[in-house]
PDB file of C-alpha atoms and ligand atoms in Angstrom:
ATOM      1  CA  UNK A  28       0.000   0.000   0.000  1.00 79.00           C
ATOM      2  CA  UNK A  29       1.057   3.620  -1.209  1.00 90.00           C
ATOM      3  CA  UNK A  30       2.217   5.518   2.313  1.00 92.00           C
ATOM      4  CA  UNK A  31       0.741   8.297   2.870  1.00 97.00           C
ATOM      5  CA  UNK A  32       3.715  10.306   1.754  1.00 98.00           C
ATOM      6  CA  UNK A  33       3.335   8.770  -1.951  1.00 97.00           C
ATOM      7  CA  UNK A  34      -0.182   9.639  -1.699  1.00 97.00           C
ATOM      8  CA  UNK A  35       1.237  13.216  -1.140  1.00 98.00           C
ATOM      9  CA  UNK A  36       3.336  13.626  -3.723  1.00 98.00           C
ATOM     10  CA  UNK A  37       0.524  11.879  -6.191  1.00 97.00           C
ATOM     11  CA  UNK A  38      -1.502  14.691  -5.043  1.00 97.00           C
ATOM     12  CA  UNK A  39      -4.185  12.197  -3.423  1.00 97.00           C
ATOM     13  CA  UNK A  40      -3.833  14.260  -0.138  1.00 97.00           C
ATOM     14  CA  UNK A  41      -3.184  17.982  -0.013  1.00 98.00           C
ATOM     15  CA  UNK A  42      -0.238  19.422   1.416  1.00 98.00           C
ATOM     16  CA  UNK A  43       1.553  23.000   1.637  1.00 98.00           C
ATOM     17  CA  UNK A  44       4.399  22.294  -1.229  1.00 98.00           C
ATOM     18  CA  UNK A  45       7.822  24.073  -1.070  1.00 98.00           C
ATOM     19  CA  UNK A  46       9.342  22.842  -3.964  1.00 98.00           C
ATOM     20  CA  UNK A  47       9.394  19.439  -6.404  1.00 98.00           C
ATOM     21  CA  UNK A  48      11.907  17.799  -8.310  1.00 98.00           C
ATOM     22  CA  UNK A  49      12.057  14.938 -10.702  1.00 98.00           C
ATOM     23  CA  UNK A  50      12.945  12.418  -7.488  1.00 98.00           C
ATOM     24  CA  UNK A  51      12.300  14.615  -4.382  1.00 98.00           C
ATOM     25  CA  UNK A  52       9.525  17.004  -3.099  1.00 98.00           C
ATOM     26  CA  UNK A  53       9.576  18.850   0.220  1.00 98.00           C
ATOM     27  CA  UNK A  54       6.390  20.290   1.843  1.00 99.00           C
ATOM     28  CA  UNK A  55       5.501  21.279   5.632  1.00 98.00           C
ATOM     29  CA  UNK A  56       5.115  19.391   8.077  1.00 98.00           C
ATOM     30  CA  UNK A  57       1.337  18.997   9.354  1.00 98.00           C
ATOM     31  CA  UNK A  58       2.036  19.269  12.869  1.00 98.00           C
ATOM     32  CA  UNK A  59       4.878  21.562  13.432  1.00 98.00           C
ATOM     33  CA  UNK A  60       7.437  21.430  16.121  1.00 98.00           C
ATOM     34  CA  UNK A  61       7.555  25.205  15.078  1.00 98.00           C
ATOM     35  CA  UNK A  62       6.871  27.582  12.410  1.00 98.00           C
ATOM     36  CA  UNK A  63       8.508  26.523   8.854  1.00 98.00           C
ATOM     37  CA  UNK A  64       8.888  22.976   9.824  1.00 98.00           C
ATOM     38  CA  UNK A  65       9.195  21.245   6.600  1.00 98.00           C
ATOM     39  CA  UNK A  66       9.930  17.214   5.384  1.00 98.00           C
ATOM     40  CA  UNK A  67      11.853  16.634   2.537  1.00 99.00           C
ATOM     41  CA  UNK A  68      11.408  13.079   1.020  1.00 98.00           C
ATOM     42  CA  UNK A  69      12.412  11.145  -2.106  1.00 98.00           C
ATOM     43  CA  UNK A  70       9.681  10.139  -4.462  1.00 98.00           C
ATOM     44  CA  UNK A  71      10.655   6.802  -4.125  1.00 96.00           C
ATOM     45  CA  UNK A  72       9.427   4.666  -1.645  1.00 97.00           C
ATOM     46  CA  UNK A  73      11.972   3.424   1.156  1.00 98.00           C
ATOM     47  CA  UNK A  74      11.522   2.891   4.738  1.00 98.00           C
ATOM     48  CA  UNK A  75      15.019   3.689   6.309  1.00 98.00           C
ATOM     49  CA  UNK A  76      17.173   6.379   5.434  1.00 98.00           C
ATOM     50  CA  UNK A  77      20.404   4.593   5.251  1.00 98.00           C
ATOM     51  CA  UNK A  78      18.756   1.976   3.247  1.00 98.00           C
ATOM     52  CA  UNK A  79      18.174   4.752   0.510  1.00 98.00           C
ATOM     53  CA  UNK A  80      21.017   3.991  -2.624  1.00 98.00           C
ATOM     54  CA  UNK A  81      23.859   6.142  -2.608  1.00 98.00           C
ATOM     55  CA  UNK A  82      22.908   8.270  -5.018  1.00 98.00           C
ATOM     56  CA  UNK A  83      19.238   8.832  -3.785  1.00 98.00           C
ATOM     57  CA  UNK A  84      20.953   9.754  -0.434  1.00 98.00           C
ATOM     58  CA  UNK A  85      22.984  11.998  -1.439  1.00 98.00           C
ATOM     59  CA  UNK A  86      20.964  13.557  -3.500  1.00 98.00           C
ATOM     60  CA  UNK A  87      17.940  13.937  -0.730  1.00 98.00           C
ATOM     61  CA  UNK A  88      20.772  15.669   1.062  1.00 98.00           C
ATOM     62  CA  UNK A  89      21.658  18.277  -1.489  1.00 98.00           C
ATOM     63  CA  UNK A  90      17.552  18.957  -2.234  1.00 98.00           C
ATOM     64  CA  UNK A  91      17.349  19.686   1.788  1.00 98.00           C
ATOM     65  CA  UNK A  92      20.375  21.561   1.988  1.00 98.00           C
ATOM     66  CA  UNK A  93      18.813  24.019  -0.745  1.00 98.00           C
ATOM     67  CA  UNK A  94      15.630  23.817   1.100  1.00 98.00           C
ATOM     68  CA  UNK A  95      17.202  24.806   4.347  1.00 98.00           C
ATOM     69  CA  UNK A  96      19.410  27.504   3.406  1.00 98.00           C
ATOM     70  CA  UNK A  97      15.487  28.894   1.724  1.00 98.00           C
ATOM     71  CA  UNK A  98      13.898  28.138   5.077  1.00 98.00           C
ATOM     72  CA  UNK A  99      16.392  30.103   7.293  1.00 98.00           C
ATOM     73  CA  UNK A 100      16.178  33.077   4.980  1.00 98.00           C
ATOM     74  CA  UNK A 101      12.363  33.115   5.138  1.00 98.00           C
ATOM     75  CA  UNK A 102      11.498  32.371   8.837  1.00 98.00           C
ATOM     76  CA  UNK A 103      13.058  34.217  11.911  1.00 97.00           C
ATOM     77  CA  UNK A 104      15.224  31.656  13.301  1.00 98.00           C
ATOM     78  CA  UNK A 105      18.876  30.637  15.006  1.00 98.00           C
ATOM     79  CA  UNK A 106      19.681  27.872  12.982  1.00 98.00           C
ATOM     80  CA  UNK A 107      17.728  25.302  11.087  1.00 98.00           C
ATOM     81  CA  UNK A 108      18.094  21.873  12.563  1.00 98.00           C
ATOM     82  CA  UNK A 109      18.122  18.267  10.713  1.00 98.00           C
ATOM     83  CA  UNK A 110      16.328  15.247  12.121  1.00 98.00           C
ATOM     84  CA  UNK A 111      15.588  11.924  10.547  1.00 98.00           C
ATOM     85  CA  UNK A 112      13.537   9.637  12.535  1.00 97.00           C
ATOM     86  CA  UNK A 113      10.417   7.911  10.742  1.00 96.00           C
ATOM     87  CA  UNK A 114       9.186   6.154  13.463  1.00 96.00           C
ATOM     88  CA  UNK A 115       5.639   7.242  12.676  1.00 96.00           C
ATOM     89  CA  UNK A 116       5.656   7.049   8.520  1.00 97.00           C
ATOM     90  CA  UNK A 117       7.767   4.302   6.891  1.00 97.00           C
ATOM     91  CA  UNK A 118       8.630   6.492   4.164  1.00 98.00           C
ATOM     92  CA  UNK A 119      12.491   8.300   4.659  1.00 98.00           C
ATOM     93  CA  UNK A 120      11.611  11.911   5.545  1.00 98.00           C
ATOM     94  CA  UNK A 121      14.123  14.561   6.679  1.00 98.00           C
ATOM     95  CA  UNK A 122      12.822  17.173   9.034  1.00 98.00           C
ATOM     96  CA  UNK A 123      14.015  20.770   8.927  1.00 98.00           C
ATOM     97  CA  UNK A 124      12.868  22.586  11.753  1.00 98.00           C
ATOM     98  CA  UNK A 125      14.058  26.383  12.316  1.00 98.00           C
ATOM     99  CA  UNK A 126      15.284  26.232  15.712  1.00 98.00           C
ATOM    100  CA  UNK A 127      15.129  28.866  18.353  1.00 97.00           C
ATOM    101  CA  UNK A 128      15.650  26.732  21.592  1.00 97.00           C
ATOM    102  CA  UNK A 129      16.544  23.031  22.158  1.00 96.00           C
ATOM    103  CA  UNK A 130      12.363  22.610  22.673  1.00 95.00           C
ATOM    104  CA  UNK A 131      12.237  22.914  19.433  1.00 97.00           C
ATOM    105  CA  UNK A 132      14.346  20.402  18.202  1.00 96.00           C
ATOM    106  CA  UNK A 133      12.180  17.655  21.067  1.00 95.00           C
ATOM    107  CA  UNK A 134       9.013  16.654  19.274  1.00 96.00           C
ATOM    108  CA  UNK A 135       7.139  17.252  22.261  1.00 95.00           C
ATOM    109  CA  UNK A 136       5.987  21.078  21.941  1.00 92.00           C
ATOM    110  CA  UNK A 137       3.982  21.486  18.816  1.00 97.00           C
ATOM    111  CA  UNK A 138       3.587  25.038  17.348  1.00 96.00           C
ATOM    112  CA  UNK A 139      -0.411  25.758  16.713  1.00 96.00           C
ATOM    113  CA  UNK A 140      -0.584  27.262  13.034  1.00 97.00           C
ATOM    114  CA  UNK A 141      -3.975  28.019  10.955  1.00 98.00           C
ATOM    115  CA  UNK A 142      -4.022  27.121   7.605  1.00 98.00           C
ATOM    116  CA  UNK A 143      -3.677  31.327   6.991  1.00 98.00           C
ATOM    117  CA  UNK A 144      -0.096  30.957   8.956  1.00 98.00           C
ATOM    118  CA  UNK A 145       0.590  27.452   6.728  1.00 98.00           C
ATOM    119  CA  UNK A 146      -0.226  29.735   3.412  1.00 98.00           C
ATOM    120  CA  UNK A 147       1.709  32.799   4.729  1.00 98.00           C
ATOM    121  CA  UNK A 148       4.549  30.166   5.727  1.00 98.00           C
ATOM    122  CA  UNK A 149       5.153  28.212   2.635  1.00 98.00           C
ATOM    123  CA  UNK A 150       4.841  31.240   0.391  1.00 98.00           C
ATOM    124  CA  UNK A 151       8.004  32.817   2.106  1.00 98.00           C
ATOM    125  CA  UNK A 152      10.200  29.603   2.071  1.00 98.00           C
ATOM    126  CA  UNK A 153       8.999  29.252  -1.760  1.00 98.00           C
ATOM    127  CA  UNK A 154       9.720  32.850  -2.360  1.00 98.00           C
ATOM    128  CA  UNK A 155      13.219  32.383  -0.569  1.00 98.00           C
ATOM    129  CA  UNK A 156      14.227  29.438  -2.985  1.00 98.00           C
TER     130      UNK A 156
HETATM  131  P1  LIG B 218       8.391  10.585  12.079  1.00 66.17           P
HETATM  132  O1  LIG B 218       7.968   9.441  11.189  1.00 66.17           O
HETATM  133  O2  LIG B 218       9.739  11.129  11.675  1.00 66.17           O
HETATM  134  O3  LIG B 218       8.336  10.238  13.531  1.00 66.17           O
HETATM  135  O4  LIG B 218       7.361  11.773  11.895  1.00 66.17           O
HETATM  136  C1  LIG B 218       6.490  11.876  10.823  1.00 66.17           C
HETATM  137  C2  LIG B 218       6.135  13.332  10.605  1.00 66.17           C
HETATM  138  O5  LIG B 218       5.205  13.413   9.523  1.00 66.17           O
HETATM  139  C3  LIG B 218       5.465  14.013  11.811  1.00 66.17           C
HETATM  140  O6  LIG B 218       6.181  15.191  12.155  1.00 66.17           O
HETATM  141  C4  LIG B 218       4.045  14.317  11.330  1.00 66.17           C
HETATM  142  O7  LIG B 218       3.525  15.527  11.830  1.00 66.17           O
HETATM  143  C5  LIG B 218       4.216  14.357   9.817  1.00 66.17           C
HETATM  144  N1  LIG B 218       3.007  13.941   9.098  1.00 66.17           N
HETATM  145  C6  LIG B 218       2.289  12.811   9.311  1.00 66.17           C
HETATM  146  N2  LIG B 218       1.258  12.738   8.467  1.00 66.17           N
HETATM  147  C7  LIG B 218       1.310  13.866   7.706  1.00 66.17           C
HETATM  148  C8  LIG B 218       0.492  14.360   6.651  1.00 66.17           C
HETATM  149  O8  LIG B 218      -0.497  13.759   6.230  1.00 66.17           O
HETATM  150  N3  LIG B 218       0.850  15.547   6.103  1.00 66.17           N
HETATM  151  C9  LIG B 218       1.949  16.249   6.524  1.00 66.17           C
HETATM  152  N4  LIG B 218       2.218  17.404   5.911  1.00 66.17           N
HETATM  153  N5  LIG B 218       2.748  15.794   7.529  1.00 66.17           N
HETATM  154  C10 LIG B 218       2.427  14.626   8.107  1.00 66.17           C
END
């Protein structure tokens, strides 16, 4: 069965899209640890990130790296952090989360956005890009 991320990037189930290539797409996260959290995936379908091929790898690397650099220009922030952990979809996803104190970076604290602040949110890391 498609997970839920395919069914994303099929455009089954909406999403707030940053930016697509031919074998990645990165979007935010539905339930942010803070403002401009965003998951960058590749379009293919593998569980565990270090079970990705090389060259799928690195290249989900160098998408998120461009996304990143486009996330900390757009959103007030003191860093943006990286986090893989895909313990709740078995589809590899990197987190970026702009980071303003360690609570951010915990998965415990959620930030409460309304789809007006997800709109506002992805149209400055888009513009940023
Ligand atoms: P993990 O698998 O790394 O523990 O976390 C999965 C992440 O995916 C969570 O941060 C969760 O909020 C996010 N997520 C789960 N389902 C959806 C969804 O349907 N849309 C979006 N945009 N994010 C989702």
């Amino acid at each position: 069965m498609a997970s839920i991320f395919s069914k994303i990037i099929a455009g089954e189930i909406p999403c707030y899209k940053i930016a697509e290539t031919e074998d990645f797409f990165a979007f935010l996260d539905i339930n942010p640890n803070a403002k401009g959290h965003t998951l960058c995936i590749p379009k293919k379908e593998v569980d565990k990130i270090f079970d990705l091929d090389e060259a799928t790898y690195n290249g989900l690397m160098q998408f998120s790296r461009k996304i990143a650099i486009a996330i900390e220009k757009a959103i007030p922030c003191q860093r943006v952090g990286i986090s893989v952990i895909g313990l709740e979809v078995p589809h590899v996803h990197v987190h970026l989360i702009p980071l303003n104190s360690m609570e951010d970076a915990r998965f415990i604290n959620k930030a409460s956005m309304t789809k007006e602040d997800f709109e506002t949110t992805v149209n400055a890391i888009k513009e940023a890009l």
